[in-house]
CSV table of C-alpha atoms and ligand atoms in Angstrom, one decimal:
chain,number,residue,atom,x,y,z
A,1,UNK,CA,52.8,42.6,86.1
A,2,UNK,CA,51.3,44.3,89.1
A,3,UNK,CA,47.7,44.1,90.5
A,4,UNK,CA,44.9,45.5,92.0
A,5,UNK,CA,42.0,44.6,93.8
A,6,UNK,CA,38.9,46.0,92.0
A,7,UNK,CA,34.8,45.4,92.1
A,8,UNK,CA,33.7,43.5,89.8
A,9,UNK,CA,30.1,42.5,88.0
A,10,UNK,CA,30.0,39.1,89.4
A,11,UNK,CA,26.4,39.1,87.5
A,12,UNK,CA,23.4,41.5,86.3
A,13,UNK,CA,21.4,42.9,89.2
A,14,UNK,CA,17.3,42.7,89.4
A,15,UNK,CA,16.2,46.2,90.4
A,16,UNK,CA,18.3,47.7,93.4
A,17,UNK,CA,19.6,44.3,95.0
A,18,UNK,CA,22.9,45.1,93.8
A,19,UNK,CA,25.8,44.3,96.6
A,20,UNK,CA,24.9,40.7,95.8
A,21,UNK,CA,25.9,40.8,91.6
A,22,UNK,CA,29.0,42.1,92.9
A,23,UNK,CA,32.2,40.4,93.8
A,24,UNK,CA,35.7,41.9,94.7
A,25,UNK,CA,39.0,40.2,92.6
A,26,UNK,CA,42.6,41.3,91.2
A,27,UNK,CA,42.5,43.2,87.5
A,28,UNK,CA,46.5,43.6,86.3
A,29,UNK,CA,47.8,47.1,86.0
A,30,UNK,CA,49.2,48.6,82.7
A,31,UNK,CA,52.9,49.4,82.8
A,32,UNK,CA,53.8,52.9,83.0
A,33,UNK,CA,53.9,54.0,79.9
A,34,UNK,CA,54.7,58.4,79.1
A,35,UNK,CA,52.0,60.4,79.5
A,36,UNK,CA,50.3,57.9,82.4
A,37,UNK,CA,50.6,57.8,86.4
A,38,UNK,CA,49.9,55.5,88.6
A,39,UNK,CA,47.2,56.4,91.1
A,40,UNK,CA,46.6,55.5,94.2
A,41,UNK,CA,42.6,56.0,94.4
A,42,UNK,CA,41.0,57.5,97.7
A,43,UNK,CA,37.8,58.3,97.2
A,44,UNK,CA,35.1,57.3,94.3
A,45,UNK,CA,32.1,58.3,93.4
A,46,UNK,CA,28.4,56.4,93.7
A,47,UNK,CA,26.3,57.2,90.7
A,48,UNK,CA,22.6,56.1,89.8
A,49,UNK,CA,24.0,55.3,86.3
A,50,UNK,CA,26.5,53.0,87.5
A,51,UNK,CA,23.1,50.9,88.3
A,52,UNK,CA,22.1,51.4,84.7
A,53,UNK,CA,25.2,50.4,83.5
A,54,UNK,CA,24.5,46.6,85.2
A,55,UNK,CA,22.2,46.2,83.0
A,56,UNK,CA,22.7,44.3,79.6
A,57,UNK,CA,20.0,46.4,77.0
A,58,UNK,CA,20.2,50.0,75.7
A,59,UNK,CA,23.7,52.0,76.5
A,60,UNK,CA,23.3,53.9,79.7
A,61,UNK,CA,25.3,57.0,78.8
A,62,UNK,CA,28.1,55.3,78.2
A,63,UNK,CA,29.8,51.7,78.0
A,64,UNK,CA,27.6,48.9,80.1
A,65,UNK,CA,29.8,46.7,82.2
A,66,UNK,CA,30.5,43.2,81.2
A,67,UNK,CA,29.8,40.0,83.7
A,68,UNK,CA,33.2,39.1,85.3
A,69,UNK,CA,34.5,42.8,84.3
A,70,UNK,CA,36.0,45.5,86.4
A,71,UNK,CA,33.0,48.9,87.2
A,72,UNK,CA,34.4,52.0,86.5
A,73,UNK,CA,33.4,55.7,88.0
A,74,UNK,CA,34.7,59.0,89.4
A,75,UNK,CA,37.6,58.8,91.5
A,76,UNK,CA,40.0,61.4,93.2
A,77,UNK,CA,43.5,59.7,94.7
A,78,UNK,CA,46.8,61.0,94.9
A,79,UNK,CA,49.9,60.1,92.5
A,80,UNK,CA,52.3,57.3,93.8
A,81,UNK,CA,54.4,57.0,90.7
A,82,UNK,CA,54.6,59.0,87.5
A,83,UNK,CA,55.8,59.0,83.7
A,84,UNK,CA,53.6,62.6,82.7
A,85,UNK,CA,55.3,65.5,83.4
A,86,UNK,CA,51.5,67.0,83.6
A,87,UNK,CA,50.8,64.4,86.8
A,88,UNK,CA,53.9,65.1,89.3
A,89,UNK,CA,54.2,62.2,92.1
A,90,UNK,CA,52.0,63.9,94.8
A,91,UNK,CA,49.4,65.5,93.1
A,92,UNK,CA,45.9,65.0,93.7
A,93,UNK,CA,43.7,63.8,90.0
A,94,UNK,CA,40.8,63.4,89.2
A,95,UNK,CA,40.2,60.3,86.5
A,96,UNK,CA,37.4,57.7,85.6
A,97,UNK,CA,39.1,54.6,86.8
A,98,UNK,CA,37.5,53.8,89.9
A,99,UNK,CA,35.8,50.9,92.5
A,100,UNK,CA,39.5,49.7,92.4
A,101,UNK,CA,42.2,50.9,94.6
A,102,UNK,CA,44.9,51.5,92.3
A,103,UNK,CA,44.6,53.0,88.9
A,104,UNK,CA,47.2,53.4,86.1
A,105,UNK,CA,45.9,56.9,84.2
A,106,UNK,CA,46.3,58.8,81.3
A,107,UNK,CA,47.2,62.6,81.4
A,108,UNK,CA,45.0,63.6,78.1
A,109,UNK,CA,41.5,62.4,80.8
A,110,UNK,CA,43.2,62.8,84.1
A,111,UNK,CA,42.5,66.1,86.0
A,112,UNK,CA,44.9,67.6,88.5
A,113,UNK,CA,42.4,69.0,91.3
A,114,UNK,CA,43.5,72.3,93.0
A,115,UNK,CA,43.3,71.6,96.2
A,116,UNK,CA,43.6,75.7,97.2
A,117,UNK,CA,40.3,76.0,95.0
A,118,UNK,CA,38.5,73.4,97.0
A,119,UNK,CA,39.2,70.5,99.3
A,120,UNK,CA,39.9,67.1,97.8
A,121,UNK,CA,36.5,65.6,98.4
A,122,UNK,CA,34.6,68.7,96.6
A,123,UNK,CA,36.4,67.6,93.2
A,124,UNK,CA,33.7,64.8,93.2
A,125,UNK,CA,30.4,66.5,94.7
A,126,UNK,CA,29.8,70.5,94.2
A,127,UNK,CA,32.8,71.1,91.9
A,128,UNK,CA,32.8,67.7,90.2
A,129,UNK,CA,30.5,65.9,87.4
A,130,UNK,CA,27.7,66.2,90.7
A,131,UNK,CA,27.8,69.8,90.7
A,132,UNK,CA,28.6,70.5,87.4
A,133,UNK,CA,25.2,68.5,86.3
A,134,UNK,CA,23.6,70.9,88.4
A,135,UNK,CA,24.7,74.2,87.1
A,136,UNK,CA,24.3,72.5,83.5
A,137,UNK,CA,20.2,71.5,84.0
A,138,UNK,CA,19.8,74.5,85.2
A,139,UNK,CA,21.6,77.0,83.2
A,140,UNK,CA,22.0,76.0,79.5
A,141,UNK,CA,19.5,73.7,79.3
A,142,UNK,CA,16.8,75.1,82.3
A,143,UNK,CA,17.5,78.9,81.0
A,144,UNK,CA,17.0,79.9,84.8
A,145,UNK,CA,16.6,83.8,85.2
A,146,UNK,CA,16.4,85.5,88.2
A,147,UNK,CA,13.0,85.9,90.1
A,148,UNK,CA,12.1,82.6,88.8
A,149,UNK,CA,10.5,79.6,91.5
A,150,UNK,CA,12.1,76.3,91.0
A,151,UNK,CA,11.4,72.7,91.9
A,152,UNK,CA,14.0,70.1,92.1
A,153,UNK,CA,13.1,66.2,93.0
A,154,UNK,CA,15.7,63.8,94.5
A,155,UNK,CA,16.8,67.2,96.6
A,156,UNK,CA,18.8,65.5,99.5
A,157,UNK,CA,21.1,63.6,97.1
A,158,UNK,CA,23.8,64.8,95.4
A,159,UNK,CA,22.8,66.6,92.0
A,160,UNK,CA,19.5,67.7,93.8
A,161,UNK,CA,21.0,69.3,96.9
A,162,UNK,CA,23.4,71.1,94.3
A,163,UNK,CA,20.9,72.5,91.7
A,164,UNK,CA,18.6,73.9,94.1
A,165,UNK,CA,21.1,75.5,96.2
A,166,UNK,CA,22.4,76.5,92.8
A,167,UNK,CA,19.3,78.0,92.0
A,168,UNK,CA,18.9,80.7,94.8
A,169,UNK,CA,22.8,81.7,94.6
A,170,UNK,CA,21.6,82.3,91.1
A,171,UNK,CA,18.9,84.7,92.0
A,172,UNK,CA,15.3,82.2,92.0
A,173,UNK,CA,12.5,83.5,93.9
A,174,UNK,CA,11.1,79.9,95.2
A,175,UNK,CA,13.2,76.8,95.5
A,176,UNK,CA,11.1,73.8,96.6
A,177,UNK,CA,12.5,70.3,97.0
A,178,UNK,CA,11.2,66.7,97.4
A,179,UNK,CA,12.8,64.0,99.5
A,180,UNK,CA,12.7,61.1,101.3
A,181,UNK,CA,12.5,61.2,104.8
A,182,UNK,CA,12.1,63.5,107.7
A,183,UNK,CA,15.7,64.1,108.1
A,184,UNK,CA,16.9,65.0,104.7
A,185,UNK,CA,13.9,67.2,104.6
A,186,UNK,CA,15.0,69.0,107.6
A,187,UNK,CA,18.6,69.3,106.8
A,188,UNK,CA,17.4,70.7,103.3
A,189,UNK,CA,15.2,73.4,104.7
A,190,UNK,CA,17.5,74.1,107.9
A,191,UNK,CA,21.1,74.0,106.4
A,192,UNK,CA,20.6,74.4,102.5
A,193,UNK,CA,18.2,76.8,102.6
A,194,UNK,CA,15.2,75.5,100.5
A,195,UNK,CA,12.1,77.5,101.2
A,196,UNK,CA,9.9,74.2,101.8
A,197,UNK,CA,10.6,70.6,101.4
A,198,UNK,CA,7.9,67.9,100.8
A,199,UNK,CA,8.7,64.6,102.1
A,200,UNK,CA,7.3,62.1,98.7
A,201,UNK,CA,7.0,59.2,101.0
A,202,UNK,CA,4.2,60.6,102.9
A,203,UNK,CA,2.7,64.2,101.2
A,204,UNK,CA,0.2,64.5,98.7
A,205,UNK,CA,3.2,65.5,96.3
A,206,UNK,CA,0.6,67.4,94.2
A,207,UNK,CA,-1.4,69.0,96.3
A,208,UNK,CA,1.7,70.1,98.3
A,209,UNK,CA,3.1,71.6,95.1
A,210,UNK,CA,-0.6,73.5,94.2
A,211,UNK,CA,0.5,75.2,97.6
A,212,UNK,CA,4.1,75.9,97.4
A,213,UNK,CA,3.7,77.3,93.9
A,214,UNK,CA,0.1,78.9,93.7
A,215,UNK,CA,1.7,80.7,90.2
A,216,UNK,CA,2.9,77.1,89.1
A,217,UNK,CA,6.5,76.4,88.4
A,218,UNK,CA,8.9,78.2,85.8
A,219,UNK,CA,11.7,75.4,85.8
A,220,UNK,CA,11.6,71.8,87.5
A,221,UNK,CA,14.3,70.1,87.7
A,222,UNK,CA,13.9,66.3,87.9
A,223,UNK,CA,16.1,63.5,89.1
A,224,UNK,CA,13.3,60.9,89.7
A,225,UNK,CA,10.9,60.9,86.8
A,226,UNK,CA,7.6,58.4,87.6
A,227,UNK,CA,4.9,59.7,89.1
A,228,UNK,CA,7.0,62.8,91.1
A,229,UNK,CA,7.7,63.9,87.3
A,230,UNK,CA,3.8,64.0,86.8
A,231,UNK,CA,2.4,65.7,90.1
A,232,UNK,CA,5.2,68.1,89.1
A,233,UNK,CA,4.2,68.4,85.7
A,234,UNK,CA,0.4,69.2,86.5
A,235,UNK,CA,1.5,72.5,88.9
A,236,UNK,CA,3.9,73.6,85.5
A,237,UNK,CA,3.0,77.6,84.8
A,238,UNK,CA,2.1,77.9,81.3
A,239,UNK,CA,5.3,77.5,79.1
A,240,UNK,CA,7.5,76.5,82.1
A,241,UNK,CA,10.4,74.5,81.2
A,242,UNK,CA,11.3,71.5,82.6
A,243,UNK,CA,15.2,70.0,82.8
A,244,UNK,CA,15.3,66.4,82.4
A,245,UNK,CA,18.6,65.1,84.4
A,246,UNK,CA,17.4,61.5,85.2
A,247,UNK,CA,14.7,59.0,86.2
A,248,UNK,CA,16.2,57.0,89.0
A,249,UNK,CA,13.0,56.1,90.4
A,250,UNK,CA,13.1,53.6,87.2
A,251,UNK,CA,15.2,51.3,89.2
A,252,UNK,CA,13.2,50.4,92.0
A,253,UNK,CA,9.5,51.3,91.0
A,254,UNK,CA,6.8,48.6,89.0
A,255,UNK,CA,4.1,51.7,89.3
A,256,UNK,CA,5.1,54.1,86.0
A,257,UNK,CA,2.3,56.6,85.4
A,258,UNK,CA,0.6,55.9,81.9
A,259,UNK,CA,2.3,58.5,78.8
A,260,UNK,CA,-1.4,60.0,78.9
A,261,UNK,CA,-0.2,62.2,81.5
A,262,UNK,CA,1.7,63.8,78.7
A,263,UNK,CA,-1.2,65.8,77.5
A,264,UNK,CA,-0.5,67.9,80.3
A,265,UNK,CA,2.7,69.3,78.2
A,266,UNK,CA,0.0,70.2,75.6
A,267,UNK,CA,-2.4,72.2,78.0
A,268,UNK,CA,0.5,74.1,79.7
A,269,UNK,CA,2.7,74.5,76.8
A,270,UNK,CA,5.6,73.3,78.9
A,271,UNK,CA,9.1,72.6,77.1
A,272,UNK,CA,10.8,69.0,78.6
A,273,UNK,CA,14.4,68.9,77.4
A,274,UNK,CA,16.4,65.7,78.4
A,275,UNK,CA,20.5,66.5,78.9
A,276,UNK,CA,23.7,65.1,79.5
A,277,UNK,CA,26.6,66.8,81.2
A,278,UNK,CA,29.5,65.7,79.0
A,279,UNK,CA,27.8,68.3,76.1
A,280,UNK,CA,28.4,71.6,78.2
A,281,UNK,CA,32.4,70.9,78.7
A,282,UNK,CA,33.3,74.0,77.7
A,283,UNK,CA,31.3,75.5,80.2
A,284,UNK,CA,33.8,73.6,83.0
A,285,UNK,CA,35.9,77.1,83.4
A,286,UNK,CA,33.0,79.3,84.6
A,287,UNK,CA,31.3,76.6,86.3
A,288,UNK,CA,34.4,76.1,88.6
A,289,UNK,CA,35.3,80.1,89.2
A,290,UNK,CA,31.7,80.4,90.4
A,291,UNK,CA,31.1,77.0,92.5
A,292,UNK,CA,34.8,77.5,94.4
A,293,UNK,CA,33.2,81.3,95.0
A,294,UNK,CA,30.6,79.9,96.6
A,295,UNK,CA,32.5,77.4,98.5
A,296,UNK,CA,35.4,80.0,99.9
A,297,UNK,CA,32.5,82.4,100.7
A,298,UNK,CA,30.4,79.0,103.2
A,299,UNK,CA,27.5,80.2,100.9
A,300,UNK,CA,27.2,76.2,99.5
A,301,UNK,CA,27.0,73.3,102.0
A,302,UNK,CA,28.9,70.5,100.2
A,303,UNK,CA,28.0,67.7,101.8
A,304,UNK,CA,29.1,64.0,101.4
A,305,UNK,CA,27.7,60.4,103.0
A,306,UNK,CA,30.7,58.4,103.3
A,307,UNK,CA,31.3,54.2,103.2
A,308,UNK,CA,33.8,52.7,104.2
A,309,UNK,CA,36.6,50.6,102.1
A,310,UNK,CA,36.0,49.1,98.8
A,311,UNK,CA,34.1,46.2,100.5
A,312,UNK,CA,31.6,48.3,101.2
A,313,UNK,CA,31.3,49.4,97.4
A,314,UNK,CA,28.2,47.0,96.6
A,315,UNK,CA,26.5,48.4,99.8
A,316,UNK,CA,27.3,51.9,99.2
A,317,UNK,CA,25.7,52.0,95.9
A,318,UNK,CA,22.2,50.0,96.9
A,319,UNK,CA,22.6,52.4,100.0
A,320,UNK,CA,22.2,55.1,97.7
A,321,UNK,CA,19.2,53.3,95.5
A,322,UNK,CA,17.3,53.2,98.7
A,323,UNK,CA,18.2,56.9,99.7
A,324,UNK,CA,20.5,56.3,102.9
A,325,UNK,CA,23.0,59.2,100.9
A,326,UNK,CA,22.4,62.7,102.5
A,327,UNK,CA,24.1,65.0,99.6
A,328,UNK,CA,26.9,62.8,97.7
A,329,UNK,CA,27.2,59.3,98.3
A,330,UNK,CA,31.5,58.5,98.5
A,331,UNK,CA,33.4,55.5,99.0
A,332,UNK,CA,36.5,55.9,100.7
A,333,UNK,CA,39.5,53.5,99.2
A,334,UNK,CA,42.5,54.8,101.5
A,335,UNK,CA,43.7,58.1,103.1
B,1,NAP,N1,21.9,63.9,82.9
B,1,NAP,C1,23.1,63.8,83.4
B,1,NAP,O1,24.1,64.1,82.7
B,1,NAP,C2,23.3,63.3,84.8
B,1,NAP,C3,24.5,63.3,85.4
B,1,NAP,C4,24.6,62.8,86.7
B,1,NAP,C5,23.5,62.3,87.4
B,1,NAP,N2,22.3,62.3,86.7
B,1,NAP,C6,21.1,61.9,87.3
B,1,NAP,O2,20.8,62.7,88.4
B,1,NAP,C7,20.0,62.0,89.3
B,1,NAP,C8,20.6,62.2,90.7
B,1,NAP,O3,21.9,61.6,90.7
B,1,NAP,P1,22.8,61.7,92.0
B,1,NAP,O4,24.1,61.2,91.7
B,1,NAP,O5,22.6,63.0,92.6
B,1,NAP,O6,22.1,60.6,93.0
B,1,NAP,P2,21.5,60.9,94.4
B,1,NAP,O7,20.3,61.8,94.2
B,1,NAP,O8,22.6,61.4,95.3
B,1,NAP,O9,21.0,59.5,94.9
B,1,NAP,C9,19.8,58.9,94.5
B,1,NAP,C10,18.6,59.4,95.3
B,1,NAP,O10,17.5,59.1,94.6
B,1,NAP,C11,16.4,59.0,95.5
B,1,NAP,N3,15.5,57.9,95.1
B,1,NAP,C12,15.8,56.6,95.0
B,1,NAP,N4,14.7,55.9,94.6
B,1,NAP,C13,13.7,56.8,94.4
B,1,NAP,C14,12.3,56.8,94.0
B,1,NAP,N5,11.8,55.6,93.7
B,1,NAP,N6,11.6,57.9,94.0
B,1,NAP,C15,12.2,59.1,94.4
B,1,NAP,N7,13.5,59.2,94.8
B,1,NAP,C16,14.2,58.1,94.8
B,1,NAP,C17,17.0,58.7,96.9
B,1,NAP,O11,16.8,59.7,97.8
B,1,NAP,P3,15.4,59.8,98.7
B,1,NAP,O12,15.8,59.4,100.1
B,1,NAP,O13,14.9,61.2,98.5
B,1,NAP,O14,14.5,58.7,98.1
B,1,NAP,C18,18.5,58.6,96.6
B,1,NAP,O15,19.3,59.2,97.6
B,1,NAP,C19,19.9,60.6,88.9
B,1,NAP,O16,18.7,60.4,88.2
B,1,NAP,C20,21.1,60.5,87.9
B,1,NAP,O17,20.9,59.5,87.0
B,1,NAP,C21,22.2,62.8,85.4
């Protein structure tokens, strides 16, 4: 039986102290069975709901990890040996199966990645689940038309930096983002093109958005939920929409803002509609023609902040709970 070395929960996590509940350790590897590969993983993904899924209540999306159990998450590697004639030894997948370095995967959930569509990294951030939730909050369930202004919270991290770049390829009038930090702001503004940027760690977030949108906003898209969801929700044009994508401020944050605040939905007339990504799949095909566009055309900056080594997993991922990510948060596992 062969082995790998994967993370795993060592225990649950309290708020975004996570490298500690975490512990590295050998998981055995399937035999090769037909129709599966063996992978050897390069790079994975860091997610916010790979936080959520350390924790032992309600389902996060999908499974919840179990205490002495392997994570799982977004990986890209190459194939080392195979027994699907759909995954040739060589070829570059995309699968669920990582935070471990070697993966035996399935072809019927394994994706081969065209690398002459977009470099190997890109699979995981603008053309990948990252970018893919983008186009998804703000197309189907944002109903984005041109001429339309748009804000977007969590904007220097990876869904965020997509959706409002998204947004003006798509034809929006006004794309404003919030972040954290001076230098996300400025490569946001400077690089991505957002037409202001307020930093949420020091600007009267509200009063900043009364200014950038004196009209109010047609579409927000939120990442953070708290209280960034309710200054944004008070500058909402009448019958704005706002796409729901995820509340990561949930993990770090004691200070929630009272459901009172909902009665601004009520005075504006504002539609909220929550979403996950896995319920547009059959919009994958148009998604990717238009994102590799983009890409082959240097209209998208795809950007990723990489760690180093599967050692660095536990610290990559409370790295990106605490905002050190500049557009999407990797770890690399090998070359
Ligand atoms: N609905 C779906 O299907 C779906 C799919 C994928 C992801 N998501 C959601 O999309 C959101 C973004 O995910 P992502 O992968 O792109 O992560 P990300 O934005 O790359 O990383 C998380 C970022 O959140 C910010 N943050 C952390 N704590 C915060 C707080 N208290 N207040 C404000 N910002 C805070 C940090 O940036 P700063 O430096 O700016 O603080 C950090 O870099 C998450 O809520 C995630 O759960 C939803």
């Amino acid at each position: 039986m062969k082995q790998t070395t994967a993370v795993l929960l060592a225990r649950r996590p309290q708020g975004t102290k996570v490298a500690e509940a975490l512990s590295l350790g050998p998981i055995d590897l399937p035999e090769l069975t037909p129709g599966t590969a063996l992978v050897r993983n390069q790079y994975m993904s860091v997610d916010p709901s790979t936080r959520g899924r350390m924790d032992p209540g309600e389902k996060q999306y999908t499974t919840n990890f179990e205490i002495g159990g392997p994570l799982d998450g977004s990986a890209i590697g190459i194939v080392v040996e195979s027994a699907s004639d759909l995954l040739p030894v060589g070829a570059t997948v995309r699968h669920r199966l990582g935070w471990r370095e070697y993966a035996v995967v399935d072809d019927r959930t394994a994706t081969l990645c065209d690398l002459a569509k977009a470099p190997a990294v890109s699979w995981l951030s603008a053309m990948g689940q990252t970018g893919f939730t983008a186009y998804a909050g703000l197309l189907p369930v944002g109903r984005l038309t041109a001429g339309e202004s748009v804000f977007v919270t969590g904007a220097g991290g990876a869904v965020g930096s997509m959706a409002g770049q998204f947004a003006r390829l798509l034809g929006a009038s006004t794309v404003v983002g919030s972040a954290g930090g001076a230098e996300k702001c400025a490569w946001l503004k400077d690089e991505c093109g957002f037409d202001e940027v307020i930093d949420y760690r020091t600007a009267d977030v509200r009063a900043a958005l009364g200014a950038a949108f004196p009209e109010g906003i047609d579409l927000f898209f939120d990442n953070v939920g708290g209280w960034q969801m309710v200054h944004g929700l008070h500058n909402m044009r009448i019958h704005g929409r706002i796409s729901m994508c995820g509340a990561v401020s949930n993990f770090g944050t004691t200070d929630q803002p009272s459901l009172a605040e909902l009665i601004e939905t009520v005075l504006r007339r504002v539609t909220i509609q929550g979403f996950i990504v896995r319920d547009f799949e059959e919009l994958r095909p148009e998604f990717e023609e238009r994102v590799s566009g983009w890409l082959a055309r240097g209209e998208l900056v795809d950007r990723a902040t990489v760690f180093e080594g599967i050692e660095n997993a536990g610290a990559g991922l409370e790295g990106l709970l605490n905002g050190a990510n500049l557009g999407k948060a990797l770890i690399r596992l090998s070359d």
